[in-house]
């Protein structure tokens, strides 16, 4: 089971063994448990695999958590080119800054579960014809559909 929550702009992803991915949406700082991730690299911590790639001076975070591929995109101001699109392979869970521009990025990725954040998350959801209620947290206990995308609107 994976649980997602957002408290005061801190998105937390917790797996079944209670390991945490913590994403501060204001500072764009990412950490796994007590380890801050500030540079491009690959490593494993607490059973979570992580690869960080830098592209156009922006860090992109790719995690494998409980067999699911989670991607964090912190910017909508980059050009979609093959070099970065190959990093966005087979995404199960996408945490993405909300904006009209990021809706176009999402359409190139086609993730199975999408969690927009930030001031523009309503714009993002509206651009994709999604009108869903905000929730405090979201627990994933199932396999993803390969045919559709689910959207989560965290408070």
PDB file of C-alpha atoms in Angstrom:
ATOM      1  CA  UNK A   1       0.000   0.000   0.000  1.00  0.00           C
ATOM      2  CA  UNK A   2       1.197   3.498  -0.838  1.00  0.00           C
ATOM      3  CA  UNK A   3      -0.318   6.562   0.816  1.00  0.00           C
ATOM      4  CA  UNK A   4      -0.061  10.126  -0.487  1.00  0.00           C
ATOM      5  CA  UNK A   5      -0.839  13.218   1.564  1.00  0.00           C
ATOM      6  CA  UNK A   6      -0.236  16.963   1.426  1.00  0.00           C
ATOM      7  CA  UNK A   7       0.082  19.022   4.584  1.00  0.00           C
ATOM      8  CA  UNK A   8       1.003  22.700   4.181  1.00  0.00           C
ATOM      9  CA  UNK A   9       2.699  22.127   0.824  1.00  0.00           C
ATOM     10  CA  UNK A  10       4.658  19.052   1.942  1.00  0.00           C
ATOM     11  CA  UNK A  11       3.659  16.039  -0.152  1.00  0.00           C
ATOM     12  CA  UNK A  12       4.490  12.783   1.602  1.00  0.00           C
ATOM     13  CA  UNK A  13       4.497   9.360  -0.029  1.00  0.00           C
ATOM     14  CA  UNK A  14       4.618   6.494   2.490  1.00  0.00           C
ATOM     15  CA  UNK A  15       5.037   2.848   1.549  1.00  0.00           C
ATOM     16  CA  UNK A  16       3.928  -0.242   3.468  1.00  0.00           C
ATOM     17  CA  UNK A  17       7.184  -0.394   5.451  1.00  0.00           C
ATOM     18  CA  UNK A  18       6.700   3.266   6.510  1.00  0.00           C
ATOM     19  CA  UNK A  19       9.591   4.584   4.380  1.00  0.00           C
ATOM     20  CA  UNK A  20       8.828   8.152   3.272  1.00  0.00           C
ATOM     21  CA  UNK A  21       9.442  10.255   0.213  1.00  0.00           C
ATOM     22  CA  UNK A  22       9.006  13.881   1.264  1.00  0.00           C
ATOM     23  CA  UNK A  23       8.557  16.643  -1.324  1.00  0.00           C
ATOM     24  CA  UNK A  24       8.438  20.289  -0.218  1.00  0.00           C
ATOM     25  CA  UNK A  25       6.492  22.014  -2.994  1.00  0.00           C
ATOM     26  CA  UNK A  26       7.745  25.510  -2.048  1.00  0.00           C
ATOM     27  CA  UNK A  27      11.483  24.813  -1.887  1.00  0.00           C
ATOM     28  CA  UNK A  28      11.259  21.888  -4.378  1.00  0.00           C
ATOM     29  CA  UNK A  29      13.404  19.891  -1.923  1.00  0.00           C
ATOM     30  CA  UNK A  30      13.047  16.098  -2.013  1.00  0.00           C
ATOM     31  CA  UNK A  31      14.169  13.637   0.636  1.00  0.00           C
ATOM     32  CA  UNK A  32      13.869   9.953   1.432  1.00  0.00           C
ATOM     33  CA  UNK A  33      13.404   9.540   5.168  1.00  0.00           C
ATOM     34  CA  UNK A  34      16.241  11.739   6.526  1.00  0.00           C
ATOM     35  CA  UNK A  35      18.365  11.924   3.345  1.00  0.00           C
ATOM     36  CA  UNK A  36      18.082  15.118   1.255  1.00  0.00           C
ATOM     37  CA  UNK A  37      18.346  14.633  -2.498  1.00  0.00           C
ATOM     38  CA  UNK A  38      20.008  17.694  -4.017  1.00  0.00           C
ATOM     39  CA  UNK A  39      22.098  16.412  -6.961  1.00  0.00           C
ATOM     40  CA  UNK A  40      21.618  14.125  -9.960  1.00  0.00           C
ATOM     41  CA  UNK A  41      22.497  10.567  -8.940  1.00  0.00           C
ATOM     42  CA  UNK A  42      21.177   7.039  -8.471  1.00  0.00           C
ATOM     43  CA  UNK A  43      20.853   5.219  -5.170  1.00  0.00           C
ATOM     44  CA  UNK A  44      18.691   3.074  -2.900  1.00  0.00           C
ATOM     45  CA  UNK A  45      17.503   4.043   0.577  1.00  0.00           C
ATOM     46  CA  UNK A  46      14.999   2.236   2.783  1.00  0.00           C
ATOM     47  CA  UNK A  47      13.993  -0.056  -0.099  1.00  0.00           C
ATOM     48  CA  UNK A  48      13.249   2.882  -2.412  1.00  0.00           C
ATOM     49  CA  UNK A  49      15.256   3.182  -5.635  1.00  0.00           C
ATOM     50  CA  UNK A  50      15.871   6.715  -6.889  1.00  0.00           C
ATOM     51  CA  UNK A  51      17.347   8.220 -10.025  1.00  0.00           C
ATOM     52  CA  UNK A  52      17.679  12.001 -10.307  1.00  0.00           C
ATOM     53  CA  UNK A  53      18.302  13.593 -13.688  1.00  0.00           C
ATOM     54  CA  UNK A  54      19.132  17.239 -14.395  1.00  0.00           C
ATOM     55  CA  UNK A  55      17.754  18.737 -17.601  1.00  0.00           C
ATOM     56  CA  UNK A  56      17.730  22.461 -18.433  1.00  0.00           C
ATOM     57  CA  UNK A  57      18.838  23.259 -14.856  1.00  0.00           C
ATOM     58  CA  UNK A  58      15.834  21.399 -13.392  1.00  0.00           C
ATOM     59  CA  UNK A  59      15.987  18.194 -11.345  1.00  0.00           C
ATOM     60  CA  UNK A  60      13.582  15.363 -12.199  1.00  0.00           C
ATOM     61  CA  UNK A  61      13.035  12.582  -9.647  1.00  0.00           C
ATOM     62  CA  UNK A  62      12.237   8.993 -10.608  1.00  0.00           C
ATOM     63  CA  UNK A  63      11.478   6.531  -7.789  1.00  0.00           C
ATOM     64  CA  UNK A  64      10.664   2.846  -7.651  1.00  0.00           C
ATOM     65  CA  UNK A  65       8.531   2.267  -4.567  1.00  0.00           C
ATOM     66  CA  UNK A  66       6.728  -1.040  -3.962  1.00  0.00           C
ATOM     67  CA  UNK A  67       7.277  -1.939  -7.607  1.00  0.00           C
ATOM     68  CA  UNK A  68       5.614   1.264  -8.852  1.00  0.00           C
ATOM     69  CA  UNK A  69       7.353   3.991 -10.865  1.00  0.00           C
ATOM     70  CA  UNK A  70       6.787   7.419  -9.295  1.00  0.00           C
ATOM     71  CA  UNK A  71       7.950  10.569 -11.079  1.00  0.00           C
ATOM     72  CA  UNK A  72       8.145  14.095  -9.631  1.00  0.00           C
ATOM     73  CA  UNK A  73       8.194  16.980 -12.121  1.00  0.00           C
ATOM     74  CA  UNK A  74       8.869  20.346 -10.468  1.00  0.00           C
ATOM     75  CA  UNK A  75       8.785  22.652 -13.491  1.00  0.00           C
ATOM     76  CA  UNK A  76       6.675  23.271 -16.564  1.00  0.00           C
ATOM     77  CA  UNK A  77       9.277  25.445 -18.322  1.00  0.00           C
ATOM     78  CA  UNK A  78      11.311  22.908 -20.242  1.00  0.00           C
ATOM     79  CA  UNK A  79      11.182  21.717 -23.807  1.00  0.00           C
ATOM     80  CA  UNK A  80       9.981  18.166 -24.297  1.00  0.00           C
ATOM     81  CA  UNK A  81      12.766  16.472 -26.193  1.00  0.00           C
ATOM     82  CA  UNK A  82      13.694  12.823 -26.605  1.00  0.00           C
ATOM     83  CA  UNK A  83      16.554  13.213 -24.094  1.00  0.00           C
ATOM     84  CA  UNK A  84      14.147  13.850 -21.195  1.00  0.00           C
ATOM     85  CA  UNK A  85      11.137  11.909 -22.510  1.00  0.00           C
ATOM     86  CA  UNK A  86      13.109   8.659 -22.249  1.00  0.00           C
ATOM     87  CA  UNK A  87      13.440   9.368 -18.513  1.00  0.00           C
ATOM     88  CA  UNK A  88       9.633   9.510 -18.236  1.00  0.00           C
ATOM     89  CA  UNK A  89       9.142   5.802 -19.093  1.00  0.00           C
ATOM     90  CA  UNK A  90       6.119   3.809 -17.934  1.00  0.00           C
ATOM     91  CA  UNK A  91       4.990   6.137 -15.128  1.00  0.00           C
ATOM     92  CA  UNK A  92       2.549   4.767 -12.563  1.00  0.00           C
ATOM     93  CA  UNK A  93       2.363   7.812 -10.254  1.00  0.00           C
ATOM     94  CA  UNK A  94       3.057  11.347 -11.476  1.00  0.00           C
ATOM     95  CA  UNK A  95       3.407  14.260  -9.069  1.00  0.00           C
ATOM     96  CA  UNK A  96       3.492  17.370 -11.251  1.00  0.00           C
ATOM     97  CA  UNK A  97       3.365  21.132 -10.821  1.00  0.00           C
ATOM     98  CA  UNK A  98      -0.110  22.301 -11.839  1.00  0.00           C
ATOM     99  CA  UNK A  99      -0.441  24.620 -14.843  1.00  0.00           C
ATOM    100  CA  UNK A 100      -1.801  24.704 -18.374  1.00  0.00           C
ATOM    101  CA  UNK A 101       1.729  24.014 -19.670  1.00  0.00           C
ATOM    102  CA  UNK A 102       2.172  20.988 -17.392  1.00  0.00           C
ATOM    103  CA  UNK A 103      -1.110  19.558 -18.724  1.00  0.00           C
ATOM    104  CA  UNK A 104       0.635  19.362 -22.123  1.00  0.00           C
ATOM    105  CA  UNK A 105       3.620  17.640 -20.477  1.00  0.00           C
ATOM    106  CA  UNK A 106       1.278  15.123 -18.827  1.00  0.00           C
ATOM    107  CA  UNK A 107      -0.264  14.281 -22.200  1.00  0.00           C
ATOM    108  CA  UNK A 108       3.189  13.208 -23.421  1.00  0.00           C
ATOM    109  CA  UNK A 109       3.738  11.009 -20.358  1.00  0.00           C
ATOM    110  CA  UNK A 110       0.321   9.380 -19.828  1.00  0.00           C
ATOM    111  CA  UNK A 111       0.741   8.317 -16.220  1.00  0.00           C
ATOM    112  CA  UNK A 112      -1.741   6.006 -14.489  1.00  0.00           C
ATOM    113  CA  UNK A 113      -2.222   8.189 -11.387  1.00  0.00           C
ATOM    114  CA  UNK A 114      -1.663  11.953 -11.467  1.00  0.00           C
ATOM    115  CA  UNK A 115      -1.284  14.281  -8.482  1.00  0.00           C
ATOM    116  CA  UNK A 116      -0.973  17.954  -9.450  1.00  0.00           C
ATOM    117  CA  UNK A 117       0.219  20.463  -6.847  1.00  0.00           C
ATOM    118  CA  UNK A 118       0.650  24.190  -6.446  1.00  0.00           C
ATOM    119  CA  UNK A 119      -1.400  27.276  -7.196  1.00  0.00           C
ATOM    120  CA  UNK A 120      -2.161  26.109 -10.734  1.00  0.00           C
ATOM    121  CA  UNK A 121      -3.497  22.644  -9.912  1.00  0.00           C
ATOM    122  CA  UNK A 122      -7.095  23.749 -10.640  1.00  0.00           C
ATOM    123  CA  UNK A 123      -5.978  25.052 -14.040  1.00  0.00           C
ATOM    124  CA  UNK A 124      -4.208  21.744 -14.712  1.00  0.00           C
ATOM    125  CA  UNK A 125      -7.259  19.665 -13.768  1.00  0.00           C
ATOM    126  CA  UNK A 126      -9.664  21.907 -15.710  1.00  0.00           C
ATOM    127  CA  UNK A 127      -7.449  21.766 -18.821  1.00  0.00           C
ATOM    128  CA  UNK A 128      -7.792  17.968 -18.663  1.00  0.00           C
ATOM    129  CA  UNK A 129     -11.562  18.052 -18.006  1.00  0.00           C
ATOM    130  CA  UNK A 130     -11.155  16.777 -14.444  1.00  0.00           C
ATOM    131  CA  UNK A 131     -13.480  18.165 -11.770  1.00  0.00           C
ATOM    132  CA  UNK A 132     -12.701  16.228  -8.610  1.00  0.00           C
ATOM    133  CA  UNK A 133     -12.966  17.046  -4.929  1.00  0.00           C
ATOM    134  CA  UNK A 134      -9.945  17.695  -2.755  1.00  0.00           C
ATOM    135  CA  UNK A 135      -8.956  14.930  -0.348  1.00  0.00           C
ATOM    136  CA  UNK A 136      -6.664  14.930   2.698  1.00  0.00           C
ATOM    137  CA  UNK A 137      -4.872  11.751   1.657  1.00  0.00           C
ATOM    138  CA  UNK A 138      -5.080   8.952  -0.872  1.00  0.00           C
ATOM    139  CA  UNK A 139      -4.284   5.260  -0.311  1.00  0.00           C
ATOM    140  CA  UNK A 140      -3.415   3.032  -3.239  1.00  0.00           C
ATOM    141  CA  UNK A 141      -4.200  -0.620  -2.615  1.00  0.00           C
ATOM    142  CA  UNK A 142      -4.768  -1.877  -6.139  1.00  0.00           C
ATOM    143  CA  UNK A 143      -3.134  -2.415  -9.480  1.00  0.00           C
ATOM    144  CA  UNK A 144      -3.418   0.393 -11.989  1.00  0.00           C
ATOM    145  CA  UNK A 145      -5.570   0.214 -15.091  1.00  0.00           C
ATOM    146  CA  UNK A 146      -3.483   0.305 -18.245  1.00  0.00           C
ATOM    147  CA  UNK A 147      -6.340   1.954 -20.130  1.00  0.00           C
ATOM    148  CA  UNK A 148      -7.145   4.996 -17.994  1.00  0.00           C
ATOM    149  CA  UNK A 149      -5.684   7.647 -15.746  1.00  0.00           C
ATOM    150  CA  UNK A 150      -6.876   8.479 -12.260  1.00  0.00           C
ATOM    151  CA  UNK A 151      -6.442  11.993 -10.878  1.00  0.00           C
ATOM    152  CA  UNK A 152      -6.003  12.865  -7.195  1.00  0.00           C
ATOM    153  CA  UNK A 153      -6.589  16.377  -5.890  1.00  0.00           C
ATOM    154  CA  UNK A 154      -4.760  16.603  -2.538  1.00  0.00           C
ATOM    155  CA  UNK A 155      -5.640  19.545  -0.278  1.00  0.00           C
TER     156      UNK A 155
END
